[in-house]
PDB file of C-alpha atoms in Angstrom:
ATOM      1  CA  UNK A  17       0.000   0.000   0.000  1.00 33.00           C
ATOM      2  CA  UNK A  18       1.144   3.569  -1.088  1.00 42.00           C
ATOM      3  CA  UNK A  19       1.631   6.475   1.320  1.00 46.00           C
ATOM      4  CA  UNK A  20      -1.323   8.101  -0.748  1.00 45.00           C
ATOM      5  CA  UNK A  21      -3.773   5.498   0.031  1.00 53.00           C
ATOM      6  CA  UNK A  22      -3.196   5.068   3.569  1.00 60.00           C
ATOM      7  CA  UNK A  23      -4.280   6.442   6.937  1.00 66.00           C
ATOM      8  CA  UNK A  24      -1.195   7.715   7.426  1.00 79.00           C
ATOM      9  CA  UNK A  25       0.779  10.950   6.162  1.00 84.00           C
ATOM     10  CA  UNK A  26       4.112  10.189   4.639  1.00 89.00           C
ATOM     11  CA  UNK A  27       7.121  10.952   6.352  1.00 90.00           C
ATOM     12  CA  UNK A  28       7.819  14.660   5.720  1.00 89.00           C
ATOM     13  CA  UNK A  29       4.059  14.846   4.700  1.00 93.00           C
ATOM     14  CA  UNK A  30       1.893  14.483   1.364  1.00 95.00           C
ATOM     15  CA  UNK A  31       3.595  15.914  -2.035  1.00 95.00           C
ATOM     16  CA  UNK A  32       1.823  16.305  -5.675  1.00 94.00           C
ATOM     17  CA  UNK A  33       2.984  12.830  -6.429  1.00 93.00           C
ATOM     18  CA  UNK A  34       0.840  11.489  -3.859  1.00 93.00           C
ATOM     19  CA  UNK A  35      -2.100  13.390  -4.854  1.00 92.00           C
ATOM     20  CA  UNK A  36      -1.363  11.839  -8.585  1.00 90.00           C
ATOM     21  CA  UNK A  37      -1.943   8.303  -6.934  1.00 91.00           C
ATOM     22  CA  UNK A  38      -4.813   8.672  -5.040  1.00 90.00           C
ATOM     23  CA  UNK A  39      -8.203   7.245  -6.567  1.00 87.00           C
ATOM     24  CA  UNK A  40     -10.359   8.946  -8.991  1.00 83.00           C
ATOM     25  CA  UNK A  41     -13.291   9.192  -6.058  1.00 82.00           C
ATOM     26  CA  UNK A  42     -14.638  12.535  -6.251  1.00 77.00           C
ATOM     27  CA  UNK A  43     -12.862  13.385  -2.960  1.00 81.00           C
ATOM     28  CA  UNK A  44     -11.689  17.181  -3.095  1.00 87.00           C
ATOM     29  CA  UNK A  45      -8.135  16.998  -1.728  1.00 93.00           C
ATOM     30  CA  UNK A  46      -5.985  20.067  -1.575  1.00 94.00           C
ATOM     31  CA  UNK A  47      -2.542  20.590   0.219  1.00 95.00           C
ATOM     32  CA  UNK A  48      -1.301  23.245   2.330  1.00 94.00           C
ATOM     33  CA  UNK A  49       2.571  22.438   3.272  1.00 94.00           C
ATOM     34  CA  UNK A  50       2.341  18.880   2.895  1.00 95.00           C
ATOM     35  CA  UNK A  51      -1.098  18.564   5.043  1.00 94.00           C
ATOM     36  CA  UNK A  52      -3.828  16.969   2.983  1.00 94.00           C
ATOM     37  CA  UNK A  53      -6.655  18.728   3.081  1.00 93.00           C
ATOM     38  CA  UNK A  54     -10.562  16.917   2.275  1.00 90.00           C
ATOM     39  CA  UNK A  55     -13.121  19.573   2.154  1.00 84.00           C
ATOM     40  CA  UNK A  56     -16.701  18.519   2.677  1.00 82.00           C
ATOM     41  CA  UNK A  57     -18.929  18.595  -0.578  1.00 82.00           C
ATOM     42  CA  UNK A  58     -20.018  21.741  -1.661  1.00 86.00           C
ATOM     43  CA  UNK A  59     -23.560  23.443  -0.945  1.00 87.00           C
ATOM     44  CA  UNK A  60     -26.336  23.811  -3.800  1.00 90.00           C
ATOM     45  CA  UNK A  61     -25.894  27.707  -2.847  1.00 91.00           C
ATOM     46  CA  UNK A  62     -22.532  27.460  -3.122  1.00 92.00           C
ATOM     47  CA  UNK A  63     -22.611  25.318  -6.388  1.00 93.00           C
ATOM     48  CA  UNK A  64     -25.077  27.600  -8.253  1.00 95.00           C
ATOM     49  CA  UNK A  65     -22.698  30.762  -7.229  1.00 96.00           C
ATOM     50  CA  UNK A  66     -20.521  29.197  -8.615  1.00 96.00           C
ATOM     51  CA  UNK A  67     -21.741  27.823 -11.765  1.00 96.00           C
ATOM     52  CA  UNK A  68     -23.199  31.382 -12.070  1.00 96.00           C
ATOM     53  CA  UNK A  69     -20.161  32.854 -11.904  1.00 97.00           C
ATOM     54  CA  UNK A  70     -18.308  30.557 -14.493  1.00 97.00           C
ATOM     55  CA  UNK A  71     -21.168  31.614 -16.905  1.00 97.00           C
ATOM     56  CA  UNK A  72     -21.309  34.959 -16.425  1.00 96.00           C
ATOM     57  CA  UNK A  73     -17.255  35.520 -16.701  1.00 97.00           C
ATOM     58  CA  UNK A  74     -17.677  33.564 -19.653  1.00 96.00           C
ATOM     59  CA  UNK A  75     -20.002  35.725 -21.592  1.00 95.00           C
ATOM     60  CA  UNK A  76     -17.887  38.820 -21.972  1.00 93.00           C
ATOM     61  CA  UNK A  77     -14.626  37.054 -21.696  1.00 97.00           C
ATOM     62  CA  UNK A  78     -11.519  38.259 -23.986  1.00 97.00           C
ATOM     63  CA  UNK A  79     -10.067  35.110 -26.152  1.00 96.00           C
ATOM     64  CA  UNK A  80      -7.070  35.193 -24.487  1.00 97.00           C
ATOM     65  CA  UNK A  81      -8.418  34.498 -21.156  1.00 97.00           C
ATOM     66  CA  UNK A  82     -10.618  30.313 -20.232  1.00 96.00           C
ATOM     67  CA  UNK A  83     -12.970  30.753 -17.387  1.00 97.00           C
ATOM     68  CA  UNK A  84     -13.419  27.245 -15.571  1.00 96.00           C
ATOM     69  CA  UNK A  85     -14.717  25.616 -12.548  1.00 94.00           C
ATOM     70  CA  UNK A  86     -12.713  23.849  -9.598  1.00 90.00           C
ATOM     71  CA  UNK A  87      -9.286  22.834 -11.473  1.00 93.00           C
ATOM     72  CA  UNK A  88      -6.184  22.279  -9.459  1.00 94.00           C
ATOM     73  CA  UNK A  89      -3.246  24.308  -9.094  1.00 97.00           C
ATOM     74  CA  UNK A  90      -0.468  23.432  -8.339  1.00 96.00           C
ATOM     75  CA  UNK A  91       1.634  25.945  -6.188  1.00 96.00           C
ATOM     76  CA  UNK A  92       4.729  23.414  -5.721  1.00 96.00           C
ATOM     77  CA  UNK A  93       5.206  20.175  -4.628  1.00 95.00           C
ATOM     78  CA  UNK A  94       3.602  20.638  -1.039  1.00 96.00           C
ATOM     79  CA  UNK A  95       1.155  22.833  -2.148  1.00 95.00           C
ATOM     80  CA  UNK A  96      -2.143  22.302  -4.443  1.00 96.00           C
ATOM     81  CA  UNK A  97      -5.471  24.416  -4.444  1.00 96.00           C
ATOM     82  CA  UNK A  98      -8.885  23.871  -6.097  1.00 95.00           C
ATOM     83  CA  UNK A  99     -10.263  27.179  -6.700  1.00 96.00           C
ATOM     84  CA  UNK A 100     -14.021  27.410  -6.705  1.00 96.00           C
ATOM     85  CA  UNK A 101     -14.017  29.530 -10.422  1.00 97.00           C
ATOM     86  CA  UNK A 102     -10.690  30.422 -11.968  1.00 97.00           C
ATOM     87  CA  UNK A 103      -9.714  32.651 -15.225  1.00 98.00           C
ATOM     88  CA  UNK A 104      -6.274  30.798 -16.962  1.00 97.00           C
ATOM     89  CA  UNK A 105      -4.830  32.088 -20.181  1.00 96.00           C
ATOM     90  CA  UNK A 106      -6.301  30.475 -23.124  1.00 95.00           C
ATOM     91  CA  UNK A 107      -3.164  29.015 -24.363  1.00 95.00           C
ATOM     92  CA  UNK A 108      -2.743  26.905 -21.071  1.00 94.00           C
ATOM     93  CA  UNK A 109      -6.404  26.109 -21.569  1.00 94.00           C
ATOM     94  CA  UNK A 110      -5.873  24.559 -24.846  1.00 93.00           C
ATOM     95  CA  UNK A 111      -3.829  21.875 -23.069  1.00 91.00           C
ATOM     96  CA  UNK A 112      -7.060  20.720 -21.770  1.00 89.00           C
ATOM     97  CA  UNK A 113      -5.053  19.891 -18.624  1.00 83.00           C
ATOM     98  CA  UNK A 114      -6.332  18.960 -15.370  1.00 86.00           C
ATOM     99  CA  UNK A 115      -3.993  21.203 -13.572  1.00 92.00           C
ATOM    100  CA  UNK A 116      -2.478  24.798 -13.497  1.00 97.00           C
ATOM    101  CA  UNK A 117       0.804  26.441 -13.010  1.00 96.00           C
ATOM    102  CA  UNK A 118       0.701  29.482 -10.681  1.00 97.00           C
ATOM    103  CA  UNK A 119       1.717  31.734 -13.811  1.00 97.00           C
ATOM    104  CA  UNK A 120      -1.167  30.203 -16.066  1.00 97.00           C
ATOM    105  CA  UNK A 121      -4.068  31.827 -14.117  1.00 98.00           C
ATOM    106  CA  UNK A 122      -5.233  35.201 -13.895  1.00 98.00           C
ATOM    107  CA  UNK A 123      -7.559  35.067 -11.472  1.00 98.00           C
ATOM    108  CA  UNK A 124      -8.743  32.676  -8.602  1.00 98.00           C
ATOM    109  CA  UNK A 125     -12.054  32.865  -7.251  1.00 98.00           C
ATOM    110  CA  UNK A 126     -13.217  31.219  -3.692  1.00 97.00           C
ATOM    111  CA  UNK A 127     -16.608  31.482  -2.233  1.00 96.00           C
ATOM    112  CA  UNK A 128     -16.097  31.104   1.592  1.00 95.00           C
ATOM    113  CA  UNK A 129     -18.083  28.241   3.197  1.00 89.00           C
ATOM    114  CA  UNK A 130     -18.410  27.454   7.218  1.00 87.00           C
ATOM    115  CA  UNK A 131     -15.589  25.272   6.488  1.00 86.00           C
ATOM    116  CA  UNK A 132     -13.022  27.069   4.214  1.00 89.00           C
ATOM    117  CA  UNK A 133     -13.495  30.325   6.285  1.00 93.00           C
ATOM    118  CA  UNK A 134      -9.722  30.831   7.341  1.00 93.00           C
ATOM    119  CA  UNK A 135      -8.575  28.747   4.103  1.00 93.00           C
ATOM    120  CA  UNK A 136     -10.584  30.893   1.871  1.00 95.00           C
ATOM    121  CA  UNK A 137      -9.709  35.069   3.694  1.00 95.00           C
ATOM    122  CA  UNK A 138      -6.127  33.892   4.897  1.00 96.00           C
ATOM    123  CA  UNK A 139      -4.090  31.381   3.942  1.00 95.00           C
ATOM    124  CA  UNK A 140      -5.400  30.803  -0.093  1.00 96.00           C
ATOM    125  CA  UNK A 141      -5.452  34.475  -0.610  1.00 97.00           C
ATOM    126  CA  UNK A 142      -1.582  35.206   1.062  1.00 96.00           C
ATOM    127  CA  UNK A 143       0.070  31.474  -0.995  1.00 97.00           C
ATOM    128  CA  UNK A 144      -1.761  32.439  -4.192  1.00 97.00           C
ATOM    129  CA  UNK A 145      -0.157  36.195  -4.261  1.00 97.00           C
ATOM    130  CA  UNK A 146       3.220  34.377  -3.095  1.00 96.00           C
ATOM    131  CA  UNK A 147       2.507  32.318  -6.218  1.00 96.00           C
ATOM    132  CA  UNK A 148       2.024  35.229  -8.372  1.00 96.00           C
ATOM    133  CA  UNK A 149      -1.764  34.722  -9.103  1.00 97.00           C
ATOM    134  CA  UNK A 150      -2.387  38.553 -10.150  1.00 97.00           C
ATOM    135  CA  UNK A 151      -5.905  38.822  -9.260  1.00 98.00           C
ATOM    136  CA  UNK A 152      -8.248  36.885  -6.299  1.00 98.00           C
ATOM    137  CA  UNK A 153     -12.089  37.605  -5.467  1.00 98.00           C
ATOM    138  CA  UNK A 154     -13.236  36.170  -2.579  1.00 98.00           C
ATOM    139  CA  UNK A 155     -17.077  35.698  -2.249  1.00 97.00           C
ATOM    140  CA  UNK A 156     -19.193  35.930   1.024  1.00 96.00           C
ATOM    141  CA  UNK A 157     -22.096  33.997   1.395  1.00 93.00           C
ATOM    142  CA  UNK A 158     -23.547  34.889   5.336  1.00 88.00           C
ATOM    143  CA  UNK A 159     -26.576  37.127   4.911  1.00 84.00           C
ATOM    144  CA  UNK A 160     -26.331  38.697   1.230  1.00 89.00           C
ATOM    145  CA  UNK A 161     -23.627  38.228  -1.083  1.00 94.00           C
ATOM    146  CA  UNK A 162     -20.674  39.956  -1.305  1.00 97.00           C
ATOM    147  CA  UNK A 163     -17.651  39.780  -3.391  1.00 98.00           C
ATOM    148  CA  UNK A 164     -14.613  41.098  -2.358  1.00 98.00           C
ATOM    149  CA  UNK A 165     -11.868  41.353  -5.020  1.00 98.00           C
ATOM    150  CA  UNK A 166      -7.600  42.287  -5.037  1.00 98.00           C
ATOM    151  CA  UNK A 167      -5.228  42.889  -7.337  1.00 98.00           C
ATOM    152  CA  UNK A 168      -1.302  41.821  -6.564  1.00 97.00           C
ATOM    153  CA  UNK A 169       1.163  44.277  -5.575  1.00 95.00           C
ATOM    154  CA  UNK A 170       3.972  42.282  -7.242  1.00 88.00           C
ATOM    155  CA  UNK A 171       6.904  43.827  -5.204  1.00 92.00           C
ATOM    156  CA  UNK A 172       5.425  42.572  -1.697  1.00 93.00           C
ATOM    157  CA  UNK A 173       3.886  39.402  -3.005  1.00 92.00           C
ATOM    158  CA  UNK A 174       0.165  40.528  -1.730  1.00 96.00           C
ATOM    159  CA  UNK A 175      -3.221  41.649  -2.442  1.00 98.00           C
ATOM    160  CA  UNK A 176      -4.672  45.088  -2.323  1.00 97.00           C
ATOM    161  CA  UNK A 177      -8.715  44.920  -2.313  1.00 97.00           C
ATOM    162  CA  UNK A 178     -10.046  46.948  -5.341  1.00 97.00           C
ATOM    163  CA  UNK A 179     -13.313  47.029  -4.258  1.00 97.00           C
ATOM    164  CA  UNK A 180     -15.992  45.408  -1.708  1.00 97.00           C
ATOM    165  CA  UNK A 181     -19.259  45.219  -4.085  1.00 97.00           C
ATOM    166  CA  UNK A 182     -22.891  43.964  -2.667  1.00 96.00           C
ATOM    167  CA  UNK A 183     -24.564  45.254  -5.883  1.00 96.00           C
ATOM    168  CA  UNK A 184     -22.581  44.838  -8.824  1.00 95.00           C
ATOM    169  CA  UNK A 185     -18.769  43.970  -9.683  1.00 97.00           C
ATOM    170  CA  UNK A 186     -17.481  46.650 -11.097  1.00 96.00           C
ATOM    171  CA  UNK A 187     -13.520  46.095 -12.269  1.00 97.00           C
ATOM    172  CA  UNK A 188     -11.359  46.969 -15.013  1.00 96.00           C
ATOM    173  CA  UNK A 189      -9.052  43.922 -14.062  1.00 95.00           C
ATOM    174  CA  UNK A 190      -8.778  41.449 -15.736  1.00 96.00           C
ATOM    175  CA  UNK A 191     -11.267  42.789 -18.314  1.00 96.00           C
ATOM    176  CA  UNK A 192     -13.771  44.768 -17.641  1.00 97.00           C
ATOM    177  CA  UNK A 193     -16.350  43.244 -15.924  1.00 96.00           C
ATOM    178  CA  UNK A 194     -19.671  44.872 -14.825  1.00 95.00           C
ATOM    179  CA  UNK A 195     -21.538  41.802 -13.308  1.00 95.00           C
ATOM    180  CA  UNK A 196     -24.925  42.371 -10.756  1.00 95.00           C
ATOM    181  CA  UNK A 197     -24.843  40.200  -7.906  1.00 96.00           C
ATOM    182  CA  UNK A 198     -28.671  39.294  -8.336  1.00 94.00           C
ATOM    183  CA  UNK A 199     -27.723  37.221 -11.089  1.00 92.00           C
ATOM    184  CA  UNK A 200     -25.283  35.023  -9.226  1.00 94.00           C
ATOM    185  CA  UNK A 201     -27.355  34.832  -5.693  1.00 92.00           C
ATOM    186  CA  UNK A 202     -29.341  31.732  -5.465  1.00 90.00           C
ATOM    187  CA  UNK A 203     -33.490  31.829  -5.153  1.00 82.00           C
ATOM    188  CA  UNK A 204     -32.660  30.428  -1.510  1.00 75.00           C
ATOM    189  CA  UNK A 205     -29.875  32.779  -0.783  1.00 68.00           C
TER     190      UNK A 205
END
């Protein structure tokens, strides 16, 4: 039995190559530092945000840019996120890969849940500006919804918010987008 299918972490803890041989199962695993991490399955809310969200990026967006839903990146070898929605170029795209390099996307997208809370406003935002990721929204789904988005200051390797929206999105970044929140908030929301 592998490291990747056991109980067990691997000594010095779980790498890429162990997230390559675990099963096919539907399980979303992610790793922060070599800790596996298996978030619960997503929400319908949470879902339809998100599907939402794919569709609407993907009416006005440019050809150079592929708007997709919960692909891997992978940061390095002992670190891998699955962003809810994420904007790649179109040339990494046309791979038709199942994972990302840092420098491939654009912008990452999560939509906080009771469980991704500190994942979702810490840690994922701070790794993915590390990583380069030049822009992150972050969407908040207690009471109404509100998306929160940041562009990278390159030199310090973090995000500056561009704008807290509970209407519309509003940005110039990475294309302009003008986008109302009614049309991403669930019937149930």
């Amino acid at each position: 039995m592998t490291a990747a299918v056991s109980d067990y972490p691997p000594p010095g803890g779980w790498t890429t190559d162990d997230l390559d041989a675990m099963p096919d199962d539907g399980h979303r695993r992610e790793l922060l530092d070599g800790v596996l991490i298996m978030t619960p399955s997503p929400t319908a809310a949470h879902q339809t945000i998100a599907g939402r969200l794919m569709v609407a990026l993907e009416a006005d967006c440019p050809e150079q840019y592929d708007v997709t839903q919960a692909v891997e990146v992978r940061i390095n070898r002992r670190r891998s996120f699955i962003p809810d929605v994420l904007v790649t170029t179109a040339t990494a795209a046309a791979r038709r890969t199942c994972r990302y390099e840092p420098h491939e996307v654009v912008l990452a997208i999560e939509i906080v849940s009771p469980s991704s809370q500190s994942l979702d406003r810490i840690a994922k935002p701070a790794l993915y500006a590390q990583a380069g990721i030049p822009h992150y929204w972050r969407v908040e789904t207690e009471g109404e919804l509100v998306v929160h988005t940041y562009r990278i200051d390159p030199i310090a390797e973090v995000y500056q918010e561009t704008g807290r929206w509970t209407k519309f999105v509003d940005v110039g970044e990475p294309w302009p987008v003008n986008l109302s929140l009614d049309r991403l908030t669930p019937r149930h929301l």
